[in-house]
Protein backbone atom coordinates (compact mmCIF):
# COMPACT_ATOMS: atom_id res chain seq x y z
CA MET A 1 0.00 0.00 0.00
CA ARG A 2 1.27 3.47 -0.90
CA HIS A 3 0.20 6.71 0.71
CA LEU A 4 0.36 10.11 -0.93
CA TYR A 5 -0.40 13.54 0.44
CA LEU A 6 -1.40 16.30 -1.95
CA HIS A 7 -2.19 19.67 -0.45
CA HIS A 8 -5.31 20.99 -2.21
CA ASP A 9 -8.94 21.55 -1.27
CA GLY A 10 -9.50 17.78 -1.28
CA TYR A 11 -13.08 17.96 -2.48
CA PRO A 12 -14.17 15.07 -4.70
CA THR A 13 -14.41 17.38 -7.73
CA GLY A 14 -10.70 18.24 -7.43
CA ALA A 15 -9.79 14.62 -6.84
CA ALA A 16 -11.81 13.53 -9.91
CA TRP A 17 -9.97 16.10 -12.04
CA ARG A 18 -6.58 14.89 -10.80
CA PHE A 19 -7.53 11.23 -11.30
CA ALA A 20 -8.70 12.01 -14.86
CA GLU A 21 -5.42 13.81 -15.60
CA ALA A 22 -3.48 10.74 -14.50
CA LEU A 23 -5.63 8.46 -16.65
CA CYS A 24 -5.07 10.71 -19.67
CA GLU A 25 -1.33 10.35 -19.07
CA ALA A 26 -1.54 6.54 -18.83
CA PRO A 27 -4.96 4.91 -19.30
CA GLU A 28 -3.85 1.44 -18.16
CA PRO A 29 -5.10 0.83 -14.60
CA ALA A 30 -1.79 -0.75 -13.53
CA SER A 31 0.04 2.48 -14.48
CA PHE A 32 -2.18 4.81 -12.46
CA PHE A 33 0.15 5.38 -9.50
CA VAL A 34 3.12 6.41 -11.65
CA ALA A 35 0.88 8.54 -13.90
CA PHE A 36 -0.59 10.27 -10.85
CA LEU A 37 2.90 11.18 -9.62
CA ILE A 38 3.80 12.53 -13.08
CA THR A 39 0.68 14.68 -13.37
CA GLN A 40 0.70 15.79 -9.71
CA PRO A 41 4.32 16.74 -9.00
CA ASN A 42 3.37 18.24 -5.61
CA ALA A 43 2.17 14.86 -4.32
CA VAL A 44 4.37 13.68 -1.45
CA ARG A 45 4.85 10.07 -0.41
CA ILE A 46 4.07 9.57 3.27
CA GLN A 47 4.36 6.51 5.53
CA SER A 48 0.79 6.62 6.85
CA PRO A 49 -2.39 8.69 6.51
CA GLU A 50 -1.83 10.05 10.02
CA GLN A 51 0.98 12.20 8.59
CA ALA A 52 -1.66 14.24 6.77
CA ALA A 53 -3.22 15.62 9.94
CA ASP A 54 -4.75 18.65 8.20
CA ALA A 55 -6.55 16.60 5.53
CA GLU A 56 -10.34 16.80 5.36
CA TYR A 57 -10.71 14.16 2.63
CA SER A 58 -9.04 10.81 2.15
CA TYR A 59 -9.20 8.61 -0.95
CA ARG A 60 -8.37 4.99 -1.49
CA VAL A 61 -7.60 4.03 -5.08
CA GLN A 62 -7.37 0.30 -5.55
CA LEU A 63 -6.50 -1.79 -8.58
CA VAL A 64 -9.11 -4.55 -8.88
CA PRO A 65 -7.49 -7.41 -10.78
CA ASP A 66 -10.26 -9.25 -12.56
CA ALA A 67 -10.99 -10.21 -16.19
CA GLU A 68 -10.86 -6.52 -17.09
CA SER A 69 -8.72 -4.92 -14.39
CA HIS A 70 -10.06 -1.57 -13.25
CA LEU A 71 -9.53 1.08 -10.61
CA GLN A 72 -11.90 1.53 -7.71
CA VAL A 73 -12.21 4.67 -5.55
CA GLN A 74 -13.47 5.18 -2.04
CA CYS A 75 -13.66 8.53 -0.27
CA TRP A 76 -13.91 9.57 3.38
CA ARG A 77 -14.36 13.00 4.93
CA ARG A 78 -13.21 14.22 8.31
CA ILE A 79 -15.29 16.96 9.85
CA PRO A 80 -13.02 19.81 11.01
CA GLY A 81 -12.21 19.41 14.69
CA SER A 82 -12.93 15.69 14.61
CA ASP A 83 -10.57 12.72 14.56
CA SER A 84 -13.01 10.32 12.93
CA TRP A 85 -13.40 9.65 9.20
CA ASN A 86 -16.90 9.33 7.74
CA PRO A 87 -17.63 7.51 4.49
CA ARG A 88 -18.38 10.01 1.70
CA CYS A 89 -18.76 7.74 -1.32
CA GLY A 90 -17.78 4.43 -2.82
CA PRO A 91 -16.29 2.08 -3.30
CA MET A 92 -17.06 2.68 -6.96
CA PRO A 93 -15.27 2.26 -10.28
CA MET A 94 -12.93 5.16 -11.07
CA ALA A 95 -14.93 5.96 -14.23
CA VAL A 96 -18.11 6.37 -12.17
CA PHE A 97 -16.32 8.57 -9.63
CA ILE A 98 -14.89 10.83 -12.36
CA GLN A 99 -18.21 11.12 -14.16
CA ARG A 100 -20.05 11.88 -10.93
CA PHE A 101 -17.72 14.58 -9.61
CA LEU A 102 -15.99 16.12 -12.61
CA PRO A 103 -17.45 19.51 -13.55
CA GLY A 104 -19.54 19.66 -16.72
CA ASP A 105 -17.09 22.04 -18.40
CA ALA A 106 -14.52 19.24 -18.46
CA SER A 107 -16.57 16.89 -20.63
CA GLN A 108 -13.70 16.52 -23.12
CA LEU A 109 -11.42 15.21 -20.39
CA THR A 110 -14.19 12.97 -19.08
CA ALA A 111 -14.74 11.43 -22.52
CA ALA A 112 -11.02 10.70 -22.78
CA VAL A 113 -10.98 8.53 -19.65
CA LEU A 114 -14.37 6.80 -19.62
CA PRO A 115 -14.55 3.38 -21.23
CA ASP A 116 -16.27 3.09 -24.63
CA GLY A 117 -19.99 2.52 -24.28
CA TYR A 118 -20.05 3.70 -20.67
CA SER A 119 -23.56 4.64 -19.60
CA GLU A 120 -24.27 7.80 -17.65
CA THR A 121 -26.84 5.84 -15.68
CA ALA A 122 -24.28 3.53 -14.14
CA PRO A 123 -24.96 3.04 -10.42
CA ALA A 124 -23.01 5.13 -7.92
CA ARG A 125 -23.12 5.16 -4.15
CA GLY A 126 -22.52 8.03 -1.82
């Protein structure tokens, strides 16, 4: 397991944009981590999530190795002043997360990372 800290607002919309940028760099799920580091040069490797004490959002991106390997995202939010993390959304496929949270004005980027034939009515939790 690898942990990264990236100082930004942390909201799911920003995370979806950053995830989409990484997928545009390298669309293969197994290459996501390296692509994320390339597209987000301010991301810092940390030993554990506790090192990001000021974070309000936390994301888990997991490679799901199945017949068609894919990335899955889960998000938690910490209420300011609290030590506990509350589920925000997921787990859900990365494509669903990006489509759900990426702003409408980025539809070109969205189309570049969503699988062919992907339906906008795909189920999403959160």
